[in-house]
Tab-separated table of C-alpha atoms in Angstrom:
chain	number	residue	atom	x	y	z
A	1	MET	CA	114.089	107.171	81.593
A	2	ASP	CA	112.476	104.799	78.857
A	3	THR	CA	108.528	105.814	78.898
A	4	ARG	CA	107.438	102.295	78.912
A	5	VAL	CA	109.419	101.293	81.734
A	6	LEU	CA	108.394	104.312	83.551
A	7	LYS	CA	104.705	103.697	82.681
A	8	SER	CA	104.903	100.142	83.907
A	9	ARG	CA	106.273	101.170	87.368
A	10	ILE	CA	103.636	103.624	87.744
A	11	LYS	CA	101.133	101.209	87.009
A	12	GLY	CA	102.889	98.676	89.041
A	13	SER	CA	102.514	100.980	91.932
A	14	LEU	CA	98.673	101.519	91.359
A	15	TRP	CA	97.643	97.996	90.279
A	16	GLY	CA	100.269	96.277	92.903
A	17	LEU	CA	98.101	97.912	95.633
A	18	ALA	CA	94.801	96.383	94.710
A	19	VAL	CA	96.568	92.928	94.189
A	20	GLY	CA	97.920	92.846	97.448
A	21	ASP	CA	94.695	93.974	99.051
A	22	ALA	CA	92.474	91.258	97.562
A	23	LEU	CA	95.078	88.594	97.974
A	24	GLY	CA	95.409	89.585	101.873
A	25	ALA	CA	91.602	90.080	102.413
A	26	PRO	CA	90.803	86.512	102.930
A	27	TYR	CA	93.408	86.069	105.614
A	28	GLU	CA	92.645	89.244	107.630
A	29	PHE	CA	92.178	88.962	111.371
A	30	ARG	CA	93.454	85.386	111.033
A	31	HIS	CA	96.401	84.206	113.226
A	32	ARG	CA	99.475	83.166	111.963
A	33	GLY	CA	100.246	79.438	112.086
A	34	THR	CA	96.539	78.573	111.857
A	35	TYR	CA	96.175	78.329	108.166
A	36	THR	CA	98.177	77.775	104.827
A	37	PRO	CA	97.475	80.857	102.279
A	38	SER	CA	96.810	79.877	98.604
A	39	ASN	CA	99.135	81.571	95.930
A	40	ASN	CA	95.723	82.247	93.976
A	41	MET	CA	93.083	84.623	94.534
A	42	VAL	CA	90.410	82.884	96.741
A	43	THR	CA	86.853	83.488	98.056
A	44	CYS	CA	86.876	85.955	100.890
A	45	THR	CA	84.769	84.752	103.842
A	46	THR	CA	86.218	87.525	105.915
A	47	PHE	CA	83.437	89.708	104.630
A	48	SER	CA	80.022	88.788	103.224
A	49	HIS	CA	77.608	90.503	100.710
A	50	ASN	CA	74.039	89.412	100.320
A	51	GLY	CA	74.675	86.638	102.665
A	52	LYS	CA	77.352	85.073	100.662
A	53	PRO	CA	81.369	85.456	100.967
A	54	LEU	CA	83.038	88.057	98.607
A	55	PRO	CA	84.223	86.524	95.332
A	56	ALA	CA	87.614	85.792	94.902
A	57	GLY	CA	89.825	88.973	93.601
A	58	SER	CA	87.339	91.314	95.936
A	59	TRP	CA	89.380	94.326	97.210
A	60	THR	CA	88.712	96.122	100.527
A	61	ASP	CA	88.898	99.697	101.915
A	62	ASP	CA	92.653	99.933	100.850
A	63	THR	CA	91.772	100.064	97.374
A	64	SER	CA	88.284	101.780	97.560
A	65	MET	CA	90.322	104.723	99.190
A	66	GLN	CA	93.182	104.525	96.857
A	67	LEU	CA	90.439	104.987	94.149
A	68	CYS	CA	88.834	108.066	95.748
A	69	LEU	CA	92.355	109.559	95.864
A	70	ALA	CA	93.260	108.849	92.156
A	71	MET	CA	89.778	110.355	91.037
A	72	SER	CA	90.159	113.343	93.164
A	73	LEU	CA	93.978	114.006	91.802
A	74	SER	CA	92.832	113.245	88.297
A	75	SER	CA	90.331	115.878	88.591
A	76	THR	CA	92.495	118.544	89.593
A	77	GLU	CA	95.578	117.828	87.389
A	78	GLY	CA	97.428	116.548	90.407
A	79	LYS	CA	96.906	119.355	92.650
A	80	LEU	CA	95.236	117.968	95.676
A	81	ASP	CA	91.994	119.426	96.953
A	82	TRP	CA	91.653	118.007	100.191
A	83	VAL	CA	87.801	118.802	100.749
A	84	ASP	CA	87.298	117.031	97.433
A	85	ALA	CA	89.111	113.881	98.730
A	86	ALA	CA	87.351	114.108	101.972
A	87	ARG	CA	83.879	114.309	100.467
A	88	ARG	CA	84.820	111.244	98.138
A	89	TRP	CA	85.960	109.158	101.200
A	90	VAL	CA	82.577	110.193	102.872
A	91	SER	CA	80.847	109.111	99.829
A	92	TRP	CA	82.551	105.694	99.832
A	93	TRP	CA	81.877	105.290	103.624
A	94	LYS	CA	78.317	106.420	103.244
A	95	HIS	CA	77.144	105.361	99.961
A	96	GLY	CA	79.462	102.745	98.479
A	97	TYR	CA	81.235	104.857	95.951
A	98	MET	CA	84.326	103.074	94.441
A	99	SER	CA	83.245	100.052	96.388
A	100	VAL	CA	83.843	96.574	95.067
A	101	ILE	CA	80.113	95.701	95.916
A	102	GLY	CA	78.600	99.174	95.900
A	103	ARG	CA	78.754	99.484	99.792
A	104	CYS	CA	81.529	100.056	102.592
A	105	PHE	CA	82.047	96.770	104.594
A	106	ASP	CA	85.326	97.501	106.124
A	107	ILE	CA	86.611	100.697	107.634
A	108	GLY	CA	89.346	101.551	110.126
A	109	GLY	CA	88.482	103.107	113.333
A	110	THR	CA	90.631	106.365	112.850
A	111	THR	CA	89.372	106.764	109.370
A	112	GLN	CA	85.977	106.374	110.455
A	113	LEU	CA	86.270	108.953	113.511
A	114	SER	CA	87.595	111.392	110.671
A	115	LEU	CA	85.032	110.892	107.979
A	116	LEU	CA	82.202	111.231	110.837
A	117	SER	CA	83.636	115.002	111.092
A	118	TYR	CA	83.562	115.382	107.475
A	119	SER	CA	80.052	114.005	106.834
A	120	LYS	CA	78.572	117.456	106.500
A	121	LEU	CA	80.837	118.220	103.635
A	122	LEU	CA	78.271	116.277	101.523
A	123	ASN	CA	75.743	118.969	101.865
A	124	PRO	CA	76.085	121.163	99.238
A	125	GLU	CA	74.981	124.259	101.606
A	126	TYR	CA	77.618	123.700	103.899
A	127	PRO	CA	80.488	126.220	103.831
A	128	ARG	CA	83.717	125.073	102.294
A	129	PRO	CA	86.355	124.780	105.081
A	130	THR	CA	89.376	127.150	104.788
A	131	ASN	CA	91.564	125.710	107.508
A	132	SER	CA	94.076	122.708	106.644
A	133	PRO	CA	93.220	119.299	107.903
A	134	ASN	CA	94.911	117.947	110.998
A	135	MET	CA	92.801	115.225	111.898
A	136	ASN	CA	93.757	112.510	114.780
A	137	PRO	CA	97.270	114.102	115.416
A	138	GLU	CA	97.878	111.672	118.830
A	139	ILE	CA	100.636	109.231	118.665
A	140	GLU	CA	98.087	106.383	119.565
A	141	ALA	CA	96.080	107.100	116.441
A	142	SER	CA	99.065	106.090	114.137
A	143	GLY	CA	97.239	103.320	112.207
A	144	ASN	CA	98.302	102.436	108.456
A	145	GLY	CA	95.125	103.924	106.894
A	146	SER	CA	96.799	106.771	104.801
A	147	LEU	CA	99.634	104.837	104.134
A	148	MET	CA	97.462	102.175	102.402
A	149	ARG	CA	95.968	104.355	99.729
A	150	LEU	CA	99.021	106.496	99.167
A	151	SER	CA	100.147	105.341	95.386
A	152	PRO	CA	98.489	107.755	93.292
A	153	VAL	CA	100.289	110.754	94.754
A	154	PRO	CA	103.991	109.568	93.744
A	155	ALA	CA	102.481	108.074	90.427
A	156	ALA	CA	100.740	111.553	89.483
A	157	LEU	CA	103.796	113.812	91.013
A	158	HIS	CA	106.862	112.108	90.860
A	159	ARG	CA	108.533	114.598	88.391
A	160	ASP	CA	108.166	117.037	91.421
A	161	PRO	CA	109.388	115.087	94.417
A	162	PHE	CA	109.021	118.246	96.690
A	163	LEU	CA	105.196	118.401	95.656
A	164	ALA	CA	104.861	114.877	95.835
A	165	ILE	CA	106.000	114.633	99.517
A	166	LYS	CA	104.056	117.764	100.408
A	167	THR	CA	100.889	116.271	99.089
A	168	ALA	CA	101.479	112.885	100.540
A	169	SER	CA	101.604	114.537	103.886
A	170	LEU	CA	98.395	116.731	103.184
A	171	GLN	CA	96.705	113.389	102.181
A	172	SER	CA	97.435	111.540	105.149
A	173	LYS	CA	96.476	114.724	107.706
A	174	ILE	CA	92.843	114.549	106.393
A	175	THR	CA	92.289	111.199	108.266
A	176	HIS	CA	95.640	110.579	110.062
A	177	SER	CA	97.992	113.358	111.262
A	178	SER	CA	100.066	111.532	113.930
A	179	PRO	CA	103.720	112.389	112.939
A	180	LEU	CA	104.331	108.714	112.366
A	181	CYS	CA	101.574	108.588	109.792
A	182	VAL	CA	102.673	111.574	108.127
A	183	ASP	CA	106.285	110.546	107.937
A	184	SER	CA	105.409	106.847	106.783
A	185	CYS	CA	103.619	108.425	103.781
A	186	VAL	CA	106.608	110.739	103.049
A	187	LEU	CA	109.037	107.721	103.140
A	188	ALA	CA	107.092	105.617	100.901
A	189	THR	CA	106.600	108.483	98.605
A	190	ALA	CA	110.334	109.013	98.321
A	191	TYR	CA	110.963	105.314	97.854
A	192	MET	CA	108.379	104.829	95.279
A	193	ILE	CA	109.607	107.877	93.210
A	194	GLY	CA	113.181	106.241	93.441
A	195	PHE	CA	111.971	103.116	91.899
A	196	TYR	CA	110.112	104.983	89.293
A	197	HIS	CA	113.208	106.737	88.182
A	198	ALA	CA	115.844	104.036	89.119
A	199	GLU	CA	118.465	103.265	85.872
A	200	ALA	CA	119.578	99.968	87.361
A	201	LYS	CA	118.596	97.026	85.175
A	202	THR	CA	117.890	94.413	87.773
A	203	ALA	CA	115.419	94.780	90.539
A	204	LYS	CA	117.992	93.534	93.160
A	205	GLU	CA	120.286	96.471	92.040
A	206	ARG	CA	117.156	98.859	92.322
A	207	LYS	CA	116.516	97.922	95.686
A	208	GLN	CA	120.074	98.560	96.840
A	209	THR	CA	119.938	101.928	95.489
A	210	VAL	CA	116.641	103.039	97.043
A	211	LEU	CA	116.601	100.854	100.303
A	212	ASN	CA	119.740	102.884	101.131
A	213	PRO	CA	120.356	105.185	104.067
A	214	ASP	CA	121.866	107.670	101.799
A	215	PHE	CA	119.143	107.471	99.065
A	216	THR	CA	117.040	110.596	98.499
A	217	PRO	CA	114.570	111.442	95.622
A	218	PHE	CA	116.073	115.153	95.301
A	219	SER	CA	118.532	115.714	92.597
A	220	ASP	CA	120.334	118.186	94.667
A	221	GLY	CA	120.904	115.732	97.236
A	222	THR	CA	118.359	117.188	99.678
A	223	PRO	CA	117.776	114.575	102.313
A	224	ILE	CA	114.180	113.376	102.736
A	225	PRO	CA	112.332	115.655	105.189
A	226	LEU	CA	111.477	113.115	108.032
A	227	GLU	CA	110.619	114.510	111.316
A	228	SER	CA	110.129	111.773	113.649
A	229	PRO	CA	112.937	109.688	114.873
A	230	GLU	CA	111.356	106.363	114.084
A	231	LEU	CA	111.017	107.041	110.305
A	232	THR	CA	114.481	108.418	110.221
A	233	ASN	CA	115.596	105.021	111.963
A	234	ILE	CA	113.726	102.845	109.469
A	235	HIS	CA	115.477	104.875	106.536
A	236	LYS	CA	118.919	105.275	108.180
A	237	GLN	CA	119.061	101.997	110.324
A	238	GLN	CA	117.238	99.852	108.160
A	239	SER	CA	116.977	97.048	110.706
A	240	TYR	CA	113.983	95.411	108.910
A	241	LYS	CA	116.806	93.742	106.574
A	242	GLU	CA	118.043	91.736	109.388
A	243	LYS	CA	114.720	90.765	111.167
A	244	LYS	CA	113.561	87.092	110.916
A	245	VAL	CA	109.882	86.358	110.216
A	246	ALA	CA	108.876	85.765	113.839
A	247	GLU	CA	110.025	89.353	114.145
A	248	ILE	CA	107.706	90.979	111.745
A	249	ASP	CA	104.425	92.682	112.938
A	250	THR	CA	101.472	92.825	110.750
A	251	SER	CA	99.237	94.784	113.069
A	252	GLY	CA	97.642	97.885	112.162
A	253	TYR	CA	100.303	100.157	113.637
A	254	VAL	CA	101.682	101.991	110.918
A	255	LEU	CA	105.421	101.479	111.586
A	256	ALA	CA	104.709	97.917	111.720
A	257	THR	CA	102.988	98.027	108.412
A	258	LEU	CA	105.785	99.722	106.731
A	259	GLU	CA	108.411	97.653	108.054
A	260	ALA	CA	106.623	94.653	107.093
A	261	ALA	CA	106.204	95.740	103.473
A	262	LEU	CA	110.067	96.850	103.313
A	263	TRP	CA	111.287	93.472	104.951
A	264	ALA	CA	109.081	91.389	102.286
A	265	LEU	CA	110.548	93.421	99.218
A	266	TRP	CA	114.015	93.203	100.386
A	267	HIS	CA	113.845	89.439	101.292
A	268	SER	CA	112.458	88.403	97.875
A	269	GLU	CA	113.333	88.273	94.273
A	270	THR	CA	109.902	88.792	92.665
A	271	PHE	CA	106.755	90.659	93.198
A	272	GLU	CA	105.118	87.229	93.744
A	273	GLU	CA	107.663	85.982	96.195
A	274	GLY	CA	107.404	88.954	98.522
A	275	LEU	CA	103.643	88.932	98.733
A	276	MET	CA	103.787	85.109	99.599
A	277	LEU	CA	106.131	86.128	102.462
A	278	LEU	CA	103.327	88.116	103.863
A	279	LEU	CA	100.159	86.168	103.370
A	280	PRO	CA	100.675	83.588	106.036
A	281	LEU	CA	101.202	86.294	108.770
A	282	GLY	CA	97.509	87.060	109.213
A	283	SER	CA	96.412	90.054	111.360
A	284	ASP	CA	96.191	93.122	108.939
A	285	VAL	CA	97.599	91.271	106.156
A	286	ASP	CA	95.392	92.965	103.371
A	287	THR	CA	96.871	96.405	104.252
A	288	VAL	CA	100.371	95.024	104.792
A	289	GLY	CA	99.974	93.431	101.255
A	290	ALA	CA	98.513	96.589	99.738
A	291	VAL	CA	101.500	98.710	101.186
A	292	TYR	CA	103.943	96.120	99.787
A	293	GLY	CA	101.819	96.214	96.704
A	294	GLU	CA	102.496	99.673	95.944
A	295	ILE	CA	106.089	99.782	96.869
A	296	ALA	CA	107.015	96.519	95.189
A	297	GLY	CA	105.038	97.531	92.062
A	298	ALA	CA	106.984	100.649	91.682
A	299	CYS	CA	110.310	98.429	91.914
A	300	TYR	CA	109.224	95.821	89.746
A	301	GLY	CA	106.756	97.335	87.242
A	302	TYR	CA	103.295	96.036	86.069
A	303	ASP	CA	104.668	93.491	83.844
A	304	GLU	CA	106.245	91.495	86.411
A	305	ILE	CA	102.659	91.351	88.650
A	306	PRO	CA	101.361	87.671	87.776
A	307	THR	CA	98.814	88.061	85.102
A	308	ARG	CA	96.627	85.407	87.042
A	309	TRP	CA	96.093	87.670	89.934
A	310	LEU	CA	95.723	90.642	87.801
A	311	ASN	CA	93.156	89.056	85.824
A	312	ALA	CA	91.154	87.661	88.944
A	313	LEU	CA	90.577	91.269	90.148
A	314	GLN	CA	87.301	91.982	90.798
A	315	ARG	CA	85.785	95.276	88.908
A	316	ARG	CA	88.906	95.700	86.755
A	317	ASP	CA	87.040	98.308	84.869
A	318	MET	CA	86.508	100.392	87.871
A	319	LEU	CA	90.147	100.031	88.625
A	320	HIS	CA	91.352	100.736	85.368
A	321	ASP	CA	89.147	104.054	84.726
A	322	ALA	CA	90.417	105.584	87.981
A	323	TYR	CA	94.111	104.383	87.413
A	324	GLU	CA	94.190	105.743	83.861
A	325	GLY	CA	93.851	109.216	84.672
A	326	ILE	CA	96.792	109.111	87.134
A	327	VAL	CA	99.077	107.218	84.570
A	328	GLN	CA	98.482	110.024	82.206
A	329	LEU	CA	99.543	112.604	84.841
A	330	GLY	CA	102.473	110.362	85.682
A	331	LEU	CA	103.702	110.378	82.020
A	332	LYS	CA	103.381	114.202	81.370
A	333	HIS	CA	106.356	116.112	81.056
């Protein structure tokens, strides 16, 4: 694998997430059919700061949580310390750490419930938990909050798919322990690793290789370890390939989010085209865009993400600094 190609795909899955999030944010909570999205970054009236809409290129909770996870993984050479990650997410929620405007302005219900119980971790006197996290294991709590922040895990750990998948599962369970959330992170991690290492020259061939019922990231042919029939179904049956746009659900339900992202990736030929398929669909489109961005970015690479989108992102310095440590981990042999 050419190092330049690998670096571009790793960066693509990191920056692609922020791009999808920032492009989708102005249309979050909107109803499809009631607006026409721009193909440029636009002012975000969904949220405000100091009485004004957020400037074009502003990213939301998806990217903030991803940045916290990236900083945490970088500080431990890729060995996830779940307590450290939880602390960073609480610091974002409470104090605006890794926020584009210095405060948390958007947070999912399941995530907030989890972080509430972790708030005491910010107290240096509080004893460190010795258990493994298992927060919100109910199927009803199957939101997309752990899938939307995922890409630093495969980016840092792709050379060891077993460790990457184990870490993807662990980072999910800090806030979302539903089997659907955990398995969505497992499958998306496997796909991103597949795209990082795909030898095919064209994106179309890479998709045919990775988005394939027989694909596995393990060199010995071990199947992707999926425990839920729903995720096994997405991987094996791949009904998203046959769906029409009217059948695509952009709600916050994790299965719908993953399917919508894969649908857009399969039915387009460029990073931009896929994202433009999603932007008119409204609802939780910033998170669907973020999940599309991390998987599509791994497929196409950083160099195929439109420069006008990358250049329009707010706080590029913060993004670069958080991503750089992950890129370096991902390029280590």
